[in-house]
Tab-separated table of C-alpha atoms and ligand atoms in Angstrom:
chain	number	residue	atom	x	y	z
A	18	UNK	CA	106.758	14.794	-36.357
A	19	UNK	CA	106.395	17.003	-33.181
A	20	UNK	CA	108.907	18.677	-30.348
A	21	UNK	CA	109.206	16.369	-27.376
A	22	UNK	CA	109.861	18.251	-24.234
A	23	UNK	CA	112.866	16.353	-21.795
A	24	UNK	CA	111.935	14.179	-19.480
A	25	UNK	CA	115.257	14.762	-17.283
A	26	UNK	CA	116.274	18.294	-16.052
A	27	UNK	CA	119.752	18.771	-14.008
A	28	UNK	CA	119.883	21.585	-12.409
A	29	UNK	CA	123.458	22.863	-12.629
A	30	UNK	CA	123.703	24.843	-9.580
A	31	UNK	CA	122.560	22.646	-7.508
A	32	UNK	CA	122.672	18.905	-8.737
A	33	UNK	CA	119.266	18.142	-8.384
A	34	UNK	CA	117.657	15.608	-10.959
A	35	UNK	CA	114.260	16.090	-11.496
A	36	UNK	CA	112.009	13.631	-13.723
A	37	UNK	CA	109.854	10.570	-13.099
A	38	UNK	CA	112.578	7.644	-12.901
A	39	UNK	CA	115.058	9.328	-10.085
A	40	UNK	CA	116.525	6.606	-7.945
A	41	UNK	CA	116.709	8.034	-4.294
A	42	UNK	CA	118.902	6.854	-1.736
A	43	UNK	CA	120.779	7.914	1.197
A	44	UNK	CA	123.998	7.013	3.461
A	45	UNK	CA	123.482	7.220	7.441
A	46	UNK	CA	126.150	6.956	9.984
A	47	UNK	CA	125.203	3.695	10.183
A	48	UNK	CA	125.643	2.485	7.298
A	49	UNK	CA	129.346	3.534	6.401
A	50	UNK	CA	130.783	1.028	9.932
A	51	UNK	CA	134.211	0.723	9.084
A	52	UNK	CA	134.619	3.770	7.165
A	53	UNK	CA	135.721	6.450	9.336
A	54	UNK	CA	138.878	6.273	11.432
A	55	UNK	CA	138.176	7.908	14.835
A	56	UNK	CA	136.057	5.300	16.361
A	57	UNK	CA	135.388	6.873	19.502
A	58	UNK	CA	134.240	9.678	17.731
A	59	UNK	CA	131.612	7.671	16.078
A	60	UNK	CA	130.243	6.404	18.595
A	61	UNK	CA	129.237	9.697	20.443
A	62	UNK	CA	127.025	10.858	17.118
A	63	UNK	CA	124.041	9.881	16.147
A	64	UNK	CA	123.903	6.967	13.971
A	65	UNK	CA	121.000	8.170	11.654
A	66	UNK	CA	123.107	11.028	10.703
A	67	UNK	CA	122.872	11.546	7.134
A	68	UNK	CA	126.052	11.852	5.533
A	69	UNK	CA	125.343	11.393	2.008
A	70	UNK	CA	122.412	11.145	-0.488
A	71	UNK	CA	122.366	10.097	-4.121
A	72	UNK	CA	119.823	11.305	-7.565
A	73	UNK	CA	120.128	8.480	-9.994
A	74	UNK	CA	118.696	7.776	-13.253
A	75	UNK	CA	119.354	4.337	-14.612
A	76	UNK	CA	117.864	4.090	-17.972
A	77	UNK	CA	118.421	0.389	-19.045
A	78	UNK	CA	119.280	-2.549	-16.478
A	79	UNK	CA	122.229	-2.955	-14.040
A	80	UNK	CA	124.980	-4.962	-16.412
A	81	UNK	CA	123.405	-3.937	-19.296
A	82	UNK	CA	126.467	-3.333	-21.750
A	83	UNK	CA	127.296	-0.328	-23.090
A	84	UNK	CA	124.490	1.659	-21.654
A	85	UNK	CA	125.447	4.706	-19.060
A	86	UNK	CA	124.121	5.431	-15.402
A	87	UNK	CA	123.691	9.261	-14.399
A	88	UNK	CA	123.202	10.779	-10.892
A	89	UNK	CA	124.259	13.634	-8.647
A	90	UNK	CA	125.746	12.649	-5.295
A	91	UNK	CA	124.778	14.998	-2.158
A	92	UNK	CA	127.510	15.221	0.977
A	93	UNK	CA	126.611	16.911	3.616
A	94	UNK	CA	129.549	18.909	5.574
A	95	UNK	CA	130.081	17.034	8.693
A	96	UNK	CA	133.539	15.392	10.079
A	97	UNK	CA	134.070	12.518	12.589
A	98	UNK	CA	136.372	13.040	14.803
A	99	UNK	CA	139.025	15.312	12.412
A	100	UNK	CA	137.782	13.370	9.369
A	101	UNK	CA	135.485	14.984	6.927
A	102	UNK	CA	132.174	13.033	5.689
A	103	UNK	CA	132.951	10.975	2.732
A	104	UNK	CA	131.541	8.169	0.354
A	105	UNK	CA	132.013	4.415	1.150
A	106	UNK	CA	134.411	4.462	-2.048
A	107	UNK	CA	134.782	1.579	-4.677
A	108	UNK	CA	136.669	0.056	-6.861
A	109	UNK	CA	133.970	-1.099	-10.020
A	110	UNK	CA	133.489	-4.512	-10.219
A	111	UNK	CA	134.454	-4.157	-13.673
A	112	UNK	CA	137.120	-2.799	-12.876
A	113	UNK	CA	138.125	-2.210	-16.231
A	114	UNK	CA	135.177	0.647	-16.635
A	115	UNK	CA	136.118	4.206	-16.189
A	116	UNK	CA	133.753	7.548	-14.371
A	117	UNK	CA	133.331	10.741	-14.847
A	118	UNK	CA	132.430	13.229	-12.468
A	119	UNK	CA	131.785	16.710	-12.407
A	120	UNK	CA	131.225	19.502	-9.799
A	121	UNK	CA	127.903	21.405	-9.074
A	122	UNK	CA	128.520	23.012	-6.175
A	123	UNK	CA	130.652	23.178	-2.488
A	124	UNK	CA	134.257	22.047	-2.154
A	125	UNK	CA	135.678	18.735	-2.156
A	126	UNK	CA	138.271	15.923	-2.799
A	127	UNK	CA	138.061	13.245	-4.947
A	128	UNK	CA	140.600	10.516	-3.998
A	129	UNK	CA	142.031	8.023	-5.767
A	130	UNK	CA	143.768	4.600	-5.458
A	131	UNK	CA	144.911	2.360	-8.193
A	132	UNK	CA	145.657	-0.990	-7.999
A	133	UNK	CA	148.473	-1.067	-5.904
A	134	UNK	CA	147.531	1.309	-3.624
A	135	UNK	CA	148.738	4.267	-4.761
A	136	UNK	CA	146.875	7.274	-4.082
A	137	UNK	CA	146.321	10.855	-5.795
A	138	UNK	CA	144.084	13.655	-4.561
A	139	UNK	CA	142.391	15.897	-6.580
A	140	UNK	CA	140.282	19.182	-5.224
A	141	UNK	CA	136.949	19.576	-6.931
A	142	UNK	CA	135.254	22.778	-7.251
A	143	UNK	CA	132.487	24.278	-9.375
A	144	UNK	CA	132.993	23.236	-12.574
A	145	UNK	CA	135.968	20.928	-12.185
A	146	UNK	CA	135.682	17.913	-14.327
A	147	UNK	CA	137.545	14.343	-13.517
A	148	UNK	CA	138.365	10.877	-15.571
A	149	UNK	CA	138.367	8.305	-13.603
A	150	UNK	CA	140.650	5.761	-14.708
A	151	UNK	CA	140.142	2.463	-15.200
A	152	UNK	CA	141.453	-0.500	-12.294
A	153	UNK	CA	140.961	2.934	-10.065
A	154	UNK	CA	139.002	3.039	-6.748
A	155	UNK	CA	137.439	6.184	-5.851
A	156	UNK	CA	135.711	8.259	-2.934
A	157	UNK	CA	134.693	11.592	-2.418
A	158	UNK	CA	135.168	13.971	0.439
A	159	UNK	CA	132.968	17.181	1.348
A	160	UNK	CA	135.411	19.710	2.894
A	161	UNK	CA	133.710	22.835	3.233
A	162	UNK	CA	130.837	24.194	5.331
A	163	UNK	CA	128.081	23.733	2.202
A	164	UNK	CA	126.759	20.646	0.789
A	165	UNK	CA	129.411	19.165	-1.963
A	166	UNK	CA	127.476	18.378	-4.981
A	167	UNK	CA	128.857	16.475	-7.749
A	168	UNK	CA	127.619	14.583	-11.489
A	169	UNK	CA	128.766	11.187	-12.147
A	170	UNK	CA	127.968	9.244	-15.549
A	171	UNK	CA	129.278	5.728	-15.934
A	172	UNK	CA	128.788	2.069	-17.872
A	173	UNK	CA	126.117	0.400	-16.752
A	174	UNK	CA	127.884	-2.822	-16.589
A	175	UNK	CA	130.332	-1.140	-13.828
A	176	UNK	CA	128.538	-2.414	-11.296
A	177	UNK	CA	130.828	-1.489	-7.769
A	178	UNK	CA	132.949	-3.330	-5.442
A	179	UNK	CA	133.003	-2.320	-2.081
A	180	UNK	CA	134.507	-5.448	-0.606
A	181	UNK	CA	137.867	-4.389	-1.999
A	182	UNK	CA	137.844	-1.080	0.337
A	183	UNK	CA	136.180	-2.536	3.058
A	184	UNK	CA	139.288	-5.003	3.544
A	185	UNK	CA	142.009	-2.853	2.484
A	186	UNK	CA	140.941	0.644	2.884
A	187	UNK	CA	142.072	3.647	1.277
A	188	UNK	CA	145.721	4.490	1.621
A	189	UNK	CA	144.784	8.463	2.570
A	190	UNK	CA	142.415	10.172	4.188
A	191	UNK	CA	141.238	13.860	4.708
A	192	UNK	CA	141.109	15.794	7.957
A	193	UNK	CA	140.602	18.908	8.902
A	194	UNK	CA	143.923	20.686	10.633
A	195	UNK	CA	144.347	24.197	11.850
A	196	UNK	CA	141.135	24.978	10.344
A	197	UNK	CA	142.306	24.161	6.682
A	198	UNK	CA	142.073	20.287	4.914
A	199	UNK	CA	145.217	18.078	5.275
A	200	UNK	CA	146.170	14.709	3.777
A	201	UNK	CA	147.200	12.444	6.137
A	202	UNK	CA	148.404	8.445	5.366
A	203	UNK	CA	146.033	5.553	6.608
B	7	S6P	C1	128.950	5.245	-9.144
B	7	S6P	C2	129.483	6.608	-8.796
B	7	S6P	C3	128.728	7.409	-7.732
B	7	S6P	C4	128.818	6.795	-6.317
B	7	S6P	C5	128.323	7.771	-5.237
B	7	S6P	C6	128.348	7.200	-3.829
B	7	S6P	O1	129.874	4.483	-9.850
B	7	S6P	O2	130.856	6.548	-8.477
B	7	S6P	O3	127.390	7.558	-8.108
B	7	S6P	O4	128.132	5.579	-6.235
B	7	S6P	O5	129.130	8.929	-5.254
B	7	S6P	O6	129.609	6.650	-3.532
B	7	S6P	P1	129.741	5.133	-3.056
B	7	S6P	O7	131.204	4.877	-2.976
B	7	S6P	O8	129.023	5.013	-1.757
B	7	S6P	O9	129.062	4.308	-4.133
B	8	ZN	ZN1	132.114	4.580	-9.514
């Protein structure tokens, strides 16, 4: 028997996945309609705007059970209107199936909603490590002037339901105020 090498590296100061089965994809202005509150806003930037970009490795098939899903999400800094650039957010549609996520690098928010609507904010910075909890939607927000890196690993059977915060929304969101993040209610 023989040393393999890896066939995934994560760099840990940046995020970045490298190896031959990254999933790429990324988030425009366009297609996050509905996500941002200042409307007006929106419409004055341009719509290919890149607000977020994701590094995924999916090693067995979506719904699989008990296998995991790993990537890095990229968000750029940006706001619209006062409101800094952020992820679509989901609830999993599972929703039983918990996350966990991880900081590379940049400073952000991860926010949180249960089931009821209740919400919790936590900052993430370098190093800071989350548990999602189960029947718990979540979004991230990029609130510095860097790109806001962060790990995710999760079931592969999570799958993710958008639909949920499409309707209903989040119950907070971030914007910037005097210079400094503030939470404000939806
Ligand atoms: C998947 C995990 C992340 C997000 C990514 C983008 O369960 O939570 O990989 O997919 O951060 O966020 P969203 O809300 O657009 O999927
Ligand atoms: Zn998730």
């Amino acid at each position: 028997m023989e040393f393999s090498d890896p066939e995934l590296f994560t760099d840990f100061t940046s995020g970045e996945i490298r190896g031959s089965a990254v999933d790429r994809a990324e988030r425009t202005l366009a297609d996050l309609s509905g996500v941002f509150a200042d409307t007006a806003a929106l419409a004055a930037m341009a719509p290919r705007t890149l607000v977020y970009r994701t590094e995924c490795v999916f090693p067995v098939a979506a719904d699989t059970p008990a296998g995991l899903f790993w990537g890095t999400t990229f968000i750029e800094p940006g706001k619209v209107g006062a409101e800094y650039f952020m992820t679509k957010g989901h609830f999993h549609a599972r929703a039983d199936r918990m996350e966990a996520y991880f900081t590379f690098a940049g400073t952000g928010v991860l926010l949180l909603m249960d089931r009821a609507g209740s919400c919790r904010a936590e900052r993430m910075v370098a190093g800071s490590t989350h548990l999602i909890p189960a029947y718990t939607a979540h979004r991230t927000v990029n609130t510095g002037a860097s790109v806001f890196s962060f790990g995710a690993c999760w079931p592969s059977d999570a799958g993710h339901d958008y639909g949920s915060i499409a309707e209903r929304g989040f119950g907070v969101r971030v914007v910037e105020r005097d210079g400094e993040p503030a939470l404000v209610s939806a």
